[in-house]
Structures are given as structure tokens and as C-alpha cells.
PDB file of C-alpha atoms in Angstrom:
ATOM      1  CA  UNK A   1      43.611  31.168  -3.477  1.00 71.00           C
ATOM      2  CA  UNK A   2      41.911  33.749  -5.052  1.00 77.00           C
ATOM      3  CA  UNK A   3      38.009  34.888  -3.894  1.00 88.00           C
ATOM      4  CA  UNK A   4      35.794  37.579  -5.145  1.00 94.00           C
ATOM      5  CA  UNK A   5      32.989  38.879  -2.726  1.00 95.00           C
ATOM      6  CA  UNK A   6      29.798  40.904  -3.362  1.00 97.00           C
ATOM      7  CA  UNK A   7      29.213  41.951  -0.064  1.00 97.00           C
ATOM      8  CA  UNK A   8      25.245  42.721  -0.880  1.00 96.00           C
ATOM      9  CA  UNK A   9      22.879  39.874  -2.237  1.00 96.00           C
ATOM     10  CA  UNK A  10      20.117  42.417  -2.709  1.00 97.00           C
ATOM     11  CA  UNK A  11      19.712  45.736  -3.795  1.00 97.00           C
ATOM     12  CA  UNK A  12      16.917  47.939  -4.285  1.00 97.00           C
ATOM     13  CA  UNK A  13      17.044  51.319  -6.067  1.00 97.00           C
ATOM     14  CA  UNK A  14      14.242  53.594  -7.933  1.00 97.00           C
ATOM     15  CA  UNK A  15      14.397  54.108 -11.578  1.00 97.00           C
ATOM     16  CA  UNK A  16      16.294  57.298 -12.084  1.00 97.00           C
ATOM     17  CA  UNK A  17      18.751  56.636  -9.545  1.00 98.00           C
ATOM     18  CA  UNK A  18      22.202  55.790  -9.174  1.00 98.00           C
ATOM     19  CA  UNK A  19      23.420  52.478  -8.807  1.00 98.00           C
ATOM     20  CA  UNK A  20      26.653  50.815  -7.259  1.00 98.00           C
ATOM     21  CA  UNK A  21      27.261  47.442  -6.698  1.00 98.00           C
ATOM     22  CA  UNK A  22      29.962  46.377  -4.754  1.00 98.00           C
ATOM     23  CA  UNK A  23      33.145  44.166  -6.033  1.00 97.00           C
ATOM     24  CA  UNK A  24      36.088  42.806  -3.794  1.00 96.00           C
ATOM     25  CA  UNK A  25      39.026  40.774  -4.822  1.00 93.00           C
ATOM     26  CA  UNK A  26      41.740  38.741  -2.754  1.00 88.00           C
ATOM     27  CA  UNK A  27      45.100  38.186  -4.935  1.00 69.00           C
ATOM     28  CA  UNK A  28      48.208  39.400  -4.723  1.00 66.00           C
ATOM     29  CA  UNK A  29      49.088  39.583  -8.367  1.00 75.00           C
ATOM     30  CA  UNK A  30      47.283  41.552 -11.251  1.00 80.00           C
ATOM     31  CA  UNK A  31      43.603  40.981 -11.113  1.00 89.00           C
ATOM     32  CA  UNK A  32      41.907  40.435 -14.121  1.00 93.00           C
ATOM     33  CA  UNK A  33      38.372  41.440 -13.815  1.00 95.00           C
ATOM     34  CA  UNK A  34      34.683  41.275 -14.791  1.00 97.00           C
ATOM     35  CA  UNK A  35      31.435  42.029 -14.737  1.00 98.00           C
ATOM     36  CA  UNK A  36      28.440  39.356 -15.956  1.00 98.00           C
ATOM     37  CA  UNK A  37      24.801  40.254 -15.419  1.00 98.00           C
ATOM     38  CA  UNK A  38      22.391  37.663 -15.764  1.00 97.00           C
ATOM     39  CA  UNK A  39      18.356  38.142 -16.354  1.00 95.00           C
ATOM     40  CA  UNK A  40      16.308  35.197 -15.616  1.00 91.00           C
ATOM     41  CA  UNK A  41      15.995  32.328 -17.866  1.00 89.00           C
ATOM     42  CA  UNK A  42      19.211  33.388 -19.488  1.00 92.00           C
ATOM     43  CA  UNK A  43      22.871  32.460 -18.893  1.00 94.00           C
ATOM     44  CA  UNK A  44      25.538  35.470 -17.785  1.00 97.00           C
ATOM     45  CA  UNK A  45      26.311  38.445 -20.498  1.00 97.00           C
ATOM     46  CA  UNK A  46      29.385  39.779 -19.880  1.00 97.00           C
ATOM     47  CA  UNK A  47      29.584  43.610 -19.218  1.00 98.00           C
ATOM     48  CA  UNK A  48      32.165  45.260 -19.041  1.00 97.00           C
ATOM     49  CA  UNK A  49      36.584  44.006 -18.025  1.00 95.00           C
ATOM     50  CA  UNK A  50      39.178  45.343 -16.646  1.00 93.00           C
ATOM     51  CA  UNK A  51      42.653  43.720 -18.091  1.00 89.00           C
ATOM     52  CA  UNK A  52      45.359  46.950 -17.733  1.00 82.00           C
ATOM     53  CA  UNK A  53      45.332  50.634 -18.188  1.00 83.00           C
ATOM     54  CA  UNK A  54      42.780  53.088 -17.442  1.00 85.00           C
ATOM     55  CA  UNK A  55      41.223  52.066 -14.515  1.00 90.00           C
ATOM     56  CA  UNK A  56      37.625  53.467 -15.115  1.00 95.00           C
ATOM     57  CA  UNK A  57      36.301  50.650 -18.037  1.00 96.00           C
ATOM     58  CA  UNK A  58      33.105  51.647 -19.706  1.00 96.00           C
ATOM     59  CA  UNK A  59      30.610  48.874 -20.284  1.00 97.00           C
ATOM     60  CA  UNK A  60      27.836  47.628 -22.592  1.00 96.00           C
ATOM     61  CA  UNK A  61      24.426  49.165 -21.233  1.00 95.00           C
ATOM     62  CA  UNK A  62      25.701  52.287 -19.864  1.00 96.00           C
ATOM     63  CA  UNK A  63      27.588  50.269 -17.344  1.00 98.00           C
ATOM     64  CA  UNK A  64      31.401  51.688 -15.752  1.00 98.00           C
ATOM     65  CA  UNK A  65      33.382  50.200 -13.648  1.00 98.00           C
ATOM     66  CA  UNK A  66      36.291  51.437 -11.379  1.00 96.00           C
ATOM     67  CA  UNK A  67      39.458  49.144 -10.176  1.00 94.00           C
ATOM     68  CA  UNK A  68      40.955  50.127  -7.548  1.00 93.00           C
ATOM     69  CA  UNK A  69      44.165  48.486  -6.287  1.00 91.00           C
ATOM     70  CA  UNK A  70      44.254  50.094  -2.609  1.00 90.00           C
ATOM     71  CA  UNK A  71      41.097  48.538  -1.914  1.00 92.00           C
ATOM     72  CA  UNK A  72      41.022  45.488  -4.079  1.00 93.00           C
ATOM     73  CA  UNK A  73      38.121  46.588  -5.193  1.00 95.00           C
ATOM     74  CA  UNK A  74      36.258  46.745  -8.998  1.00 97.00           C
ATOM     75  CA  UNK A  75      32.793  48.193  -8.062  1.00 98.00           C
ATOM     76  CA  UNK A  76      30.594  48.422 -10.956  1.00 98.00           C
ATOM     77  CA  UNK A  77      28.477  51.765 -11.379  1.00 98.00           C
ATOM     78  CA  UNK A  78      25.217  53.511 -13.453  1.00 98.00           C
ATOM     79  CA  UNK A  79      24.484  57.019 -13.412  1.00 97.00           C
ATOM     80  CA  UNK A  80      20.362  56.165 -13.728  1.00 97.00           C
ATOM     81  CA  UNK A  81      19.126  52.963 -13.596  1.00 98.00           C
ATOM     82  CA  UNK A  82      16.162  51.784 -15.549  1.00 97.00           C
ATOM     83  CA  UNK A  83      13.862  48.995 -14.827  1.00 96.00           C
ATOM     84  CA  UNK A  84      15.103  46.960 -17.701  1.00 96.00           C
ATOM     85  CA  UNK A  85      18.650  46.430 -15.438  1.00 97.00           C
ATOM     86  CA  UNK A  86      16.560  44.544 -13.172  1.00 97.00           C
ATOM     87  CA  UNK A  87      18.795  41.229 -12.818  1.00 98.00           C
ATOM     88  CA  UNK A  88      21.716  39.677 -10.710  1.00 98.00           C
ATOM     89  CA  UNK A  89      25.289  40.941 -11.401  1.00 98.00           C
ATOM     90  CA  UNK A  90      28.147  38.925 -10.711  1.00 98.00           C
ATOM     91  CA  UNK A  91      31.779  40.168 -10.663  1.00 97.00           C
ATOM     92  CA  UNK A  92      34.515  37.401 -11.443  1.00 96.00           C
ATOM     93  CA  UNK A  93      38.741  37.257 -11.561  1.00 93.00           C
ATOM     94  CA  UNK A  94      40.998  35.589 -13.057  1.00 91.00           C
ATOM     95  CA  UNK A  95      44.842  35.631 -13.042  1.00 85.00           C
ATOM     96  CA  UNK A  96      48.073  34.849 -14.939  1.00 81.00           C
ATOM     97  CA  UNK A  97      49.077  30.882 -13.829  1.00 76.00           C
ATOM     98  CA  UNK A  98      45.177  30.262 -12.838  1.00 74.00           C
ATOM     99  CA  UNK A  99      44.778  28.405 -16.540  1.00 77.00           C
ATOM    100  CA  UNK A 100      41.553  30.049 -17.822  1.00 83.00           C
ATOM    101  CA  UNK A 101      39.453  29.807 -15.053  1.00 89.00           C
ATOM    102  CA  UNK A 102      37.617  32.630 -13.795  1.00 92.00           C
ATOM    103  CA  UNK A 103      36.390  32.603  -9.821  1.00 92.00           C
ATOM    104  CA  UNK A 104      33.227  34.338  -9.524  1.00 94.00           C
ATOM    105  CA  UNK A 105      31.386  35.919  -6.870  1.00 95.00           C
ATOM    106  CA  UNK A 106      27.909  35.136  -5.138  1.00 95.00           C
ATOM    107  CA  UNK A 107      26.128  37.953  -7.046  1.00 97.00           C
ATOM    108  CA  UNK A 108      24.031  40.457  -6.255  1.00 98.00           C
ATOM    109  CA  UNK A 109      20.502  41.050  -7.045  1.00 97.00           C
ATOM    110  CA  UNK A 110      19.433  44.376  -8.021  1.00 98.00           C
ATOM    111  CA  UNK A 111      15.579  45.279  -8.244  1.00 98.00           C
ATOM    112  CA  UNK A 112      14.436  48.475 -10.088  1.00 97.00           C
ATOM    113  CA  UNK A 113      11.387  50.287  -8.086  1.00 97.00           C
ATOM    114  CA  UNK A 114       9.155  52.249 -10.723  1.00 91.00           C
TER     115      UNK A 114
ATOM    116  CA  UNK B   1      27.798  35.181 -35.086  1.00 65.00           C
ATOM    117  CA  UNK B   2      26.286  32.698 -33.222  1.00 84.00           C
ATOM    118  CA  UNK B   3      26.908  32.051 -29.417  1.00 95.00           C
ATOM    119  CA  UNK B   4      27.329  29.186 -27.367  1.00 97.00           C
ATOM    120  CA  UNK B   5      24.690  26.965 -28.014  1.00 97.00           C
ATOM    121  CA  UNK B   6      23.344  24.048 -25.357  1.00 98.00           C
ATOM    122  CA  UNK B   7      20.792  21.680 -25.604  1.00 97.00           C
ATOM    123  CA  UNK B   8      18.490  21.033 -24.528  1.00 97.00           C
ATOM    124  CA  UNK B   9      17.021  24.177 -23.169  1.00 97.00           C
ATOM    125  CA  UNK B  10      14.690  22.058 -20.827  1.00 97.00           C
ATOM    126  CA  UNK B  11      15.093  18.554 -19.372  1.00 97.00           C
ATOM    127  CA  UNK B  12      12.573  16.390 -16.914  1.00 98.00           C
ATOM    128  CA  UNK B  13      13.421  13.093 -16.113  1.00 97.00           C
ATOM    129  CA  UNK B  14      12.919  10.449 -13.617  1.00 97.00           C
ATOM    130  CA  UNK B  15      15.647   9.008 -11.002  1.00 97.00           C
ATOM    131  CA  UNK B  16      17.874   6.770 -12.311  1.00 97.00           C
ATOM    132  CA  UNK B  17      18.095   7.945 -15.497  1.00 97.00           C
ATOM    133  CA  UNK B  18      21.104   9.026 -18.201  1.00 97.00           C
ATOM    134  CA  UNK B  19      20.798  12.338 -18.939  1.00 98.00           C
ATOM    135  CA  UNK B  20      23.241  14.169 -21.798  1.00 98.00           C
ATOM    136  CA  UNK B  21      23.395  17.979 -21.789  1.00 98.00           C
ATOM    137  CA  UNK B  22      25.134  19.377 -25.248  1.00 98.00           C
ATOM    138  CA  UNK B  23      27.438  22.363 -26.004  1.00 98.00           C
ATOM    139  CA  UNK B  24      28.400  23.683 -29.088  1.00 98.00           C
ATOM    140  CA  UNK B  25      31.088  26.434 -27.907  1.00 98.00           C
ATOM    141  CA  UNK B  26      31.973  29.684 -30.301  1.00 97.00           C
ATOM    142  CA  UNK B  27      33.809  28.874 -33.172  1.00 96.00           C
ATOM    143  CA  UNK B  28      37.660  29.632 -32.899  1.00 94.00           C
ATOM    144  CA  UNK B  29      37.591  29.277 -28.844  1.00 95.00           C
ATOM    145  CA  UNK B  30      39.422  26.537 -27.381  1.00 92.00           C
ATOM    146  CA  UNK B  31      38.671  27.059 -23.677  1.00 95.00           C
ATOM    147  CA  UNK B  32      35.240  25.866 -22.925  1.00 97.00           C
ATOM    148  CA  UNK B  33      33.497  25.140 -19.392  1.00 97.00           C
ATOM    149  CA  UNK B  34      30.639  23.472 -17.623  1.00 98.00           C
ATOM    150  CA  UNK B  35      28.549  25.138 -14.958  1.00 98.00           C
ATOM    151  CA  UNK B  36      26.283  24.014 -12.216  1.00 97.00           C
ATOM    152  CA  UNK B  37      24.226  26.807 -10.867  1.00 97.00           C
ATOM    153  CA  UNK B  38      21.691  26.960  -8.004  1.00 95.00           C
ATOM    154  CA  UNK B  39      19.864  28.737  -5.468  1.00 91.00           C
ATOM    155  CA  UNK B  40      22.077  26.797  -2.325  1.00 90.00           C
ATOM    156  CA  UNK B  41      25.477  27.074  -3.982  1.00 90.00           C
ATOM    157  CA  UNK B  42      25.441  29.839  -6.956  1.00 91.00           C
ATOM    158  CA  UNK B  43      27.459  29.179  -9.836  1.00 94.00           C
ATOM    159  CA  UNK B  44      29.577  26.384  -9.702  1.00 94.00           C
ATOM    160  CA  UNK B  45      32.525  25.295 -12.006  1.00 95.00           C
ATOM    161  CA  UNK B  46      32.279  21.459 -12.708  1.00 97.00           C
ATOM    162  CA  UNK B  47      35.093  21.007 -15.056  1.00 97.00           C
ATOM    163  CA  UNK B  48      37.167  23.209 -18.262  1.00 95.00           C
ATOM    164  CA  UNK B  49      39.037  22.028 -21.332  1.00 96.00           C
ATOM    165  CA  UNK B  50      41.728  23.863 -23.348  1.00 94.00           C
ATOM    166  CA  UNK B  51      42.242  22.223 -27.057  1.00 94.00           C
ATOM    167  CA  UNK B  52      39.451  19.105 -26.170  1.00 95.00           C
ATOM    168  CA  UNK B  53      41.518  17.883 -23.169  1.00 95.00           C
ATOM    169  CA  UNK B  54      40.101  18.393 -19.888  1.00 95.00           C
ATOM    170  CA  UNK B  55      42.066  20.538 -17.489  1.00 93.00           C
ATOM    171  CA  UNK B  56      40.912  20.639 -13.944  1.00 92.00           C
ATOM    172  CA  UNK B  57      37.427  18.155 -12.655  1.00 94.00           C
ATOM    173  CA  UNK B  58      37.970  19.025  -9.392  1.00 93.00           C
ATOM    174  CA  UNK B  59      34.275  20.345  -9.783  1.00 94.00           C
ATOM    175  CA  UNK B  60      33.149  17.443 -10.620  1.00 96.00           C
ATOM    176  CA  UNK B  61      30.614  16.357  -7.835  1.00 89.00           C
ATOM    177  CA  UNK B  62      31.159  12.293  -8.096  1.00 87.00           C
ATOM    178  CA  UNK B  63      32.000   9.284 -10.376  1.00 92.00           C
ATOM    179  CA  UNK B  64      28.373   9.822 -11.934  1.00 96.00           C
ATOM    180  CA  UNK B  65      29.183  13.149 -14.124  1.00 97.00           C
ATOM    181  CA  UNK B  66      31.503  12.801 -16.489  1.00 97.00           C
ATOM    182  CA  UNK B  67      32.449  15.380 -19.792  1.00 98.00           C
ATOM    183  CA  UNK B  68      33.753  14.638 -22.942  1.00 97.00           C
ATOM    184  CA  UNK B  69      34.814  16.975 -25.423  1.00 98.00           C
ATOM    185  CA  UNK B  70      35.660  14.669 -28.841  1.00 97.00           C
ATOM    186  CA  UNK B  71      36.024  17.865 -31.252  1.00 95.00           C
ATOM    187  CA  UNK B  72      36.631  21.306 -31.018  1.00 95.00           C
ATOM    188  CA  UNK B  73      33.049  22.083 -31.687  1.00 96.00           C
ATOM    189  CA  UNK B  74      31.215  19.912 -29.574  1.00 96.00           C
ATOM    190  CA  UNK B  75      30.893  19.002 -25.812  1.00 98.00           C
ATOM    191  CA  UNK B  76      28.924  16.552 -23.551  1.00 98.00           C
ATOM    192  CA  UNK B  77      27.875  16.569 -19.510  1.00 98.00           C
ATOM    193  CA  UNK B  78      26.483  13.124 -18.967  1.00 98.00           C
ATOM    194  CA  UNK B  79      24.739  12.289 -15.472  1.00 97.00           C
ATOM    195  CA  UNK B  80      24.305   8.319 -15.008  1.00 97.00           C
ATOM    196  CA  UNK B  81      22.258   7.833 -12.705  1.00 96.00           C
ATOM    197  CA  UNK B  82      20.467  11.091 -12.147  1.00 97.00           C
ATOM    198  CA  UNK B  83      19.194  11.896  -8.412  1.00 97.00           C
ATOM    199  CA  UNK B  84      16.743  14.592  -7.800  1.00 97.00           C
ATOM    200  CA  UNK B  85      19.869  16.758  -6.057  1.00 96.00           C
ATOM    201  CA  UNK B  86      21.557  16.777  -9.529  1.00 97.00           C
ATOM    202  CA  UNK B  87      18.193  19.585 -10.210  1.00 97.00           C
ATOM    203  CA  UNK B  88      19.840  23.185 -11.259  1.00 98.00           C
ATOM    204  CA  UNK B  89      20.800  24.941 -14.345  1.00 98.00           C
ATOM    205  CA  UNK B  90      23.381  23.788 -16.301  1.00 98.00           C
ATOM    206  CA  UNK B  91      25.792  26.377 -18.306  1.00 98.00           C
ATOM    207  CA  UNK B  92      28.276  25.622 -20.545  1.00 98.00           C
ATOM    208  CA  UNK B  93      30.857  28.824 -21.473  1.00 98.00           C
ATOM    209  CA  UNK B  94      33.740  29.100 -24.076  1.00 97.00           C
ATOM    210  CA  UNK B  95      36.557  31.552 -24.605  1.00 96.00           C
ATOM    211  CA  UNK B  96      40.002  32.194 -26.112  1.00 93.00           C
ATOM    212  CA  UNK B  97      42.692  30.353 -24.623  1.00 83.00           C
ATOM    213  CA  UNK B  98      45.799  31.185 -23.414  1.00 81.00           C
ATOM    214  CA  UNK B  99      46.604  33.738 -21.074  1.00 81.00           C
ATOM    215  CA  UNK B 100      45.748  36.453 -19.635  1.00 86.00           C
ATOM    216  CA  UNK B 101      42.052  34.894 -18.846  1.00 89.00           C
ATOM    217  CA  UNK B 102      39.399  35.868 -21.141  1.00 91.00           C
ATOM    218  CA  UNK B 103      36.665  36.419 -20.914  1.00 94.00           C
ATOM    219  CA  UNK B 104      34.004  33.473 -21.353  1.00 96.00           C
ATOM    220  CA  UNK B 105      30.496  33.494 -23.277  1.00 97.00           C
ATOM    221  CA  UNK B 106      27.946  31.726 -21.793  1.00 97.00           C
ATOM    222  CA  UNK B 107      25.047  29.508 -23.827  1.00 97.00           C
ATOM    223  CA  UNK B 108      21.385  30.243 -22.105  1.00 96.00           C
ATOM    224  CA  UNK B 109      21.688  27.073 -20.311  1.00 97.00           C
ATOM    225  CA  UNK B 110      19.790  23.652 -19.628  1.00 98.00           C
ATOM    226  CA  UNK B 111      17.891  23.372 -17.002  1.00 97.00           C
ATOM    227  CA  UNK B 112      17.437  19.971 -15.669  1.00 98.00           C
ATOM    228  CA  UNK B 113      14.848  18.794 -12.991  1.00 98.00           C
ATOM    229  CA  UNK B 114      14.951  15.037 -11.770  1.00 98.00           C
ATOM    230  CA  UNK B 115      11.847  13.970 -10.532  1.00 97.00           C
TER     231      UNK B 115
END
């Protein structure tokens, strides 16, 4: 079965800095991948996906993301933060014979120091 | 263009009661998906349709949720009874169907506290 997992729950970083969360997939086939972020009160805004091709997919918000098949990994990235990305990211996969469904990960809070 | 939309945004209610959460998915998507999301278990996926007919349940937590999706544009959650451990946010999603997965849209959610 296929699992995602955000290996941190909570990040802090200062405004200004640079920012990578953390995205691993289990699946043997293509991935097909995301990234949702998620402020509070609101319901998940999708970022940026990764489908085929390039492997470095540029976002919404500045956002980038990087798959890398050697490491099952999709780790999404920000070369300055700003307090206004303060929220909880989540990274999800689907897969070709999965229907539509999409398996998400535990997310990740990130918190913005000023 | 307009999102997903749910309604309502806010529900209390007392134990024992029916409660109806509403979706209006994207126009021209015919995937479309509840949510359960909370602090103990994250987001969970409670059931999906493709073209109104319901797909996988195996979300579904008992015989007291059920989902109905009677049109293209329009889908109910229905809890009956409630129980204060149904509390959470409640997010319905669409997207395009067919394959490879899309990717899904999410409404702002209902939040739902049973007293």
C-alpha cells in the first residue's frame, strides 16, 4: 500500500531564511505527487505537483519542489520564508490503478520567527 | 470561478441529533471526496465518488454516516445520531476524474462540534 511520511511535525525557522520540509513516499510505481498547505480556519490549497518530467516543479507562493526517485523523496523548498507561510504543509500521492484517491501525509507545521 | 463550496461553515448541536453537511464540488469535476480531519488522527478520507456513484466507504467510521451524491453538483454527509467523538472538521474536495490522479480542491470546510 502506498504511505507518505513527513518525518517533522514542527518546524521553526526565522523570516529570511530557508526552508525545507521533508517528503517521503513508499510505491513502487510512478508517484504522483503534491504539495497542500493549509492556514487555519481554511481547508488545504494545493501548491505545487509533480506528474512527469522535470523533476524540480515550481509552485504557487514561491514554493519548489524536488522528486527524487533514489530516495523516494519530493521535499518541498523556499529560498526566504516570510511570516505569512506560517501554516501546516502536507505532501500527498497518488498512483495509476489507486482510482482517484490521494494518500496524504501527517503534515508538518512550520512557524515563522520575526 | 468559484471553488468548492460546503455548508455550513459552523455547526453545534446536541447528542443524538441528525446533522447534514453540504458540498457543492467545482463545476466540470466528477471526482469528489469527504474528509474528516482532527488533531488525534489528521486528515482522514471517509468516502469518494466518480460520476455520483460512490467508490470506496471504507472510511466510513460506522452505519451512522452515510453520503449521497444525487447530482453532479451536489453532495451530502449525514451523521444520525451524532456523538460528541463525531467533533472535527469536515472537508469535502473535488477533481477531474480519470487517471493519472489529480489533483483535488478543497471547500474551507464545516466544522462540527457535538455537545
Amino acid at each position: 500500500a502506498q504511505s507518505v511520511t513527513q518525518p517533522d511535525i514542527h518546524i521553526t525557522v526565522s523570516e529570511g531564511a530557508s526552508l525545507e520540509l521533508r517528503c517521503n513516499y513508499s510505491y513502487g510505481a510512478t508517484p504522483y505527487l503534491f504539495w497542500y498547505v493549509q492556514s487555519p480556519g481554511q481547508g488545504l490549497q494545493l501548491l505545487l505537483k509533480y506528474f512527469s518530467g522535470d523533476t524540480l516543479v515550481q509552485g504557487i507562493k514561491g514554493f519548489e519542489a524536488e522528486f527524487k526517485r533514489s530516495q523516494s523523496s519530493f521535499n518541498l523548498r523556499k529560498p526566504s520564508v516570510h511570516w505569512s507561510d506560517a501554516a501546516e504543509y502536507f505532501c500527498a500521492v497518488g498512483y495509476t490503478g489507486g482510482g482517484n484517491k490521494l494518500t496524504f501525509g501527517t503534515g508538518t507545521q512550520l512557524k515563522v520567527e520575526l | 470561478d468559484a471553488g468548492v463550496i460546503q455548508s455550513p461553515r459552523h455547526e453545534v448541536t446536541e447528542m443524538g441529533q441528525e446533522v447534514t453537511l453540504r458540498c457543492k464540488p467545482i463545476s466540470g469535476h466528477n471526482s469528489l471526496f469527504w474528509y474528516r480531519q482532527t488533531m488525534m488522527r489528521g486528515l482522514e478520507l471517509l468516502i469518494y465518488f466518480n460520476n455520483n456513484v460512490p467508490i470506496d466507504d471504507s472510511g466510513m467510521p460506522e452505519d451512522r454516516f452515510s453520503a449521497k451524491m444525487p447530482n453532479a453538483s451536489f453532495s451530502t454527509l449525514k451523521i444520525q445520531p451524532s456523538e460528541p467523538r463525531d467533533s472535527a472538521v469536515y472537508f469535502c474536495a473535488s477533481s477531474l476524474g480519470g487517471q493519472p490522479p489529480r489533483a483535488q480542491h478543497f471547500g474551507d470546510g464545516t466544522r462540527l462540534s457535538i455537545l
